[in-house]
C-alpha positions as semicolon CSV with decimal commas, in nm:
position;residue;x (nm);y (nm);z (nm)
1;M;-0,152;-1,095;-0,804
2;R;0,071;-1,373;-0,954
3;N;0,340;-1,476;-0,729
4;N;0,382;-1,619;-0,374
5;K;0,499;-1,292;-0,210
6;P;0,287;-1,115;0,056
7;V;0,154;-0,749;-0,001
8;L;0,239;-0,506;0,273
9;L;-0,081;-0,294;0,358
10;V;0,028;0,002;0,534
11;E;-0,313;0,181;0,664
12;N;-0,476;0,298;0,967
13;D;-0,825;0,284;0,911
14;E;-1,015;-0,025;1,016
15;V;-1,278;0,008;0,749
16;D;-1,031;0,024;0,474
17;V;-0,828;-0,256;0,565
18;I;-1,128;-0,521;0,590
19;N;-1,205;-0,352;0,266
20;V;-0,900;-0,481;0,130
21;K;-0,929;-0,808;0,302
22;R;-1,265;-0,865;0,145
23;A;-1,148;-0,744;-0,222
24;F;-0,853;-0,999;-0,185
25;E;-1,134;-1,272;-0,069
26;E;-1,349;-1,174;-0,339
27;L;-1,109;-1,221;-0,619
28;Q;-0,888;-1,533;-0,488
29;I;-0,584;-1,305;-0,434
30;K;-0,409;-1,579;-0,257
31;N;-0,125;-1,338;-0,141
32;K;-0,064;-1,320;0,231
33;L;-0,183;-0,964;0,336
34;E;0,061;-0,789;0,585
35;I;-0,058;-0,508;0,787
36;A;0,116;-0,197;0,946
37;V;-0,102;0,079;1,084
38;N;0,101;0,324;1,031
39;G;0,445;0,397;0,851
40;E;0,699;0,325;1,157
41;E;0,532;-0,027;1,167
42;G;0,550;-0,052;0,816
43;L;0,936;0,050;0,801
44;A;0,991;-0,177;1,079
45;F;0,858;-0,487;0,917
46;L;1,071;-0,398;0,592
47;Q;1,384;-0,404;0,791
48;D;1,312;-0,699;1,005
49;D;1,527;-0,948;0,782
50;T;1,297;-1,229;0,914
51;N;0,989;-1,119;0,732
52;E;1,017;-1,196;0,341
53;K;0,993;-0,849;0,172
54;P;0,648;-0,769;-0,023
55;F;0,663;-0,759;-0,385
56;I;0,411;-0,437;-0,357
57;I;0,327;-0,226;-0,109
58;L;-0,010;-0,057;-0,074
59;L;-0,003;0,231;0,124
60;D;-0,205;0,522;0,264
61;I;-0,086;0,873;0,318
62;N;-0,282;0,999;0,636
63;M;-0,161;0,793;0,908
64;P;-0,059;0,879;1,248
65;R;0,312;0,888;1,385
66;M;0,464;0,853;1,050
67;N;0,267;0,909;0,781
68;G;0,321;0,776;0,408
69;I;0,488;1,062;0,222
70;E;0,755;1,003;0,542
71;F;0,714;0,657;0,507
72;L;0,793;0,674;0,141
73;R;1,101;0,890;0,197
74;E;1,277;0,634;0,433
75;V;1,208;0,356;0,222
76;K;1,329;0,525;-0,134
77;K;1,689;0,591;0,067
78;D;1,685;0,216;0,104
79;K;1,887;0,081;-0,181
80;D;1,707;-0,303;-0,137
81;L;1,353;-0,142;-0,013
82;R;1,354;0,144;-0,306
83;K;1,300;-0,118;-0,568
84;I;0,955;-0,237;-0,416
85;P;0,646;-0,057;-0,621
86;V;0,459;0,127;-0,391
87;V;0,086;0,198;-0,521
88;V;-0,097;0,477;-0,292
89;L;-0,460;0,444;-0,187
90;T;-0,558;0,747;-0,034
91;T;-0,861;1,017;0,037
92;S;-0,618;1,256;-0,027
93;K;-0,701;1,497;-0,379
94;E;-0,462;1,708;-0,246
95;D;-0,226;1,818;-0,594
96;R;0,096;1,840;-0,353
97;D;0,011;1,495;-0,204
98;K;0,013;1,366;-0,602
99;V;0,325;1,540;-0,700
100;E;0,511;1,457;-0,391
101;T;0,443;1,082;-0,391
102;F;0,551;1,064;-0,768
103;D;0,851;1,264;-0,724
104;L;0,945;0,990;-0,493
105;G;0,893;0,747;-0,712
106;V;0,553;0,569;-0,641
107;A;0,383;0,358;-0,884
108;G;0,055;0,450;-0,873
109;Y;-0,232;0,668;-0,698
110;M;-0,555;0,613;-0,660
111;L;-0,805;0,751;-0,480
112;K;-1,058;0,555;-0,244
113;P;-1,384;0,473;-0,302
114;N;-1,700;0,559;-0,062
115;I;-1,825;0,251;-0,174
116;D;-1,727;-0,119;-0,170
117;K;-1,740;-0,276;-0,460
118;Q;-1,528;0,035;-0,612
119;F;-1,298;-0,050;-0,392
120;T;-1,262;-0,427;-0,526
121;E;-1,230;-0,273;-0,877
122;I;-0,940;-0,085;-0,742
123;I;-0,816;-0,377;-0,616
124;R;-0,831;-0,554;-0,932
125;A;-0,681;-0,307;-1,130
126;I;-0,358;-0,350;-0,911
127;D;-0,366;-0,735;-0,944
128;L;-0,411;-0,728;-1,295
129;Y;-0,138;-0,482;-1,337
130;W;0,110;-0,635;-1,104
């Protein structure tokens, strides 16, 4: 990631959080990784003016309390937050999830791999693009 702004990871699975952290270290990505364990926490982080706004959000769909799609709906309602690119990182292969997230304006939809090395490759692709 080619700037100093943070990355917001909205993810409730501890293993996936560890995989993203490991990928950041391996790829020497220096951006601060802010973590929210559900959509409510992610939204609270974004709405707190004392926090620096992230330049990208990595978002899981399947989470408790407020899932990724509900989170996206709220973010896209806000004229300032809707400008932040969102990349979905999920295990959901459901066509309806893909269609709904793209209808809500996500920048990408990537399936989480089962192998750590492939996880790093996904983060590398996001890093190169953004």
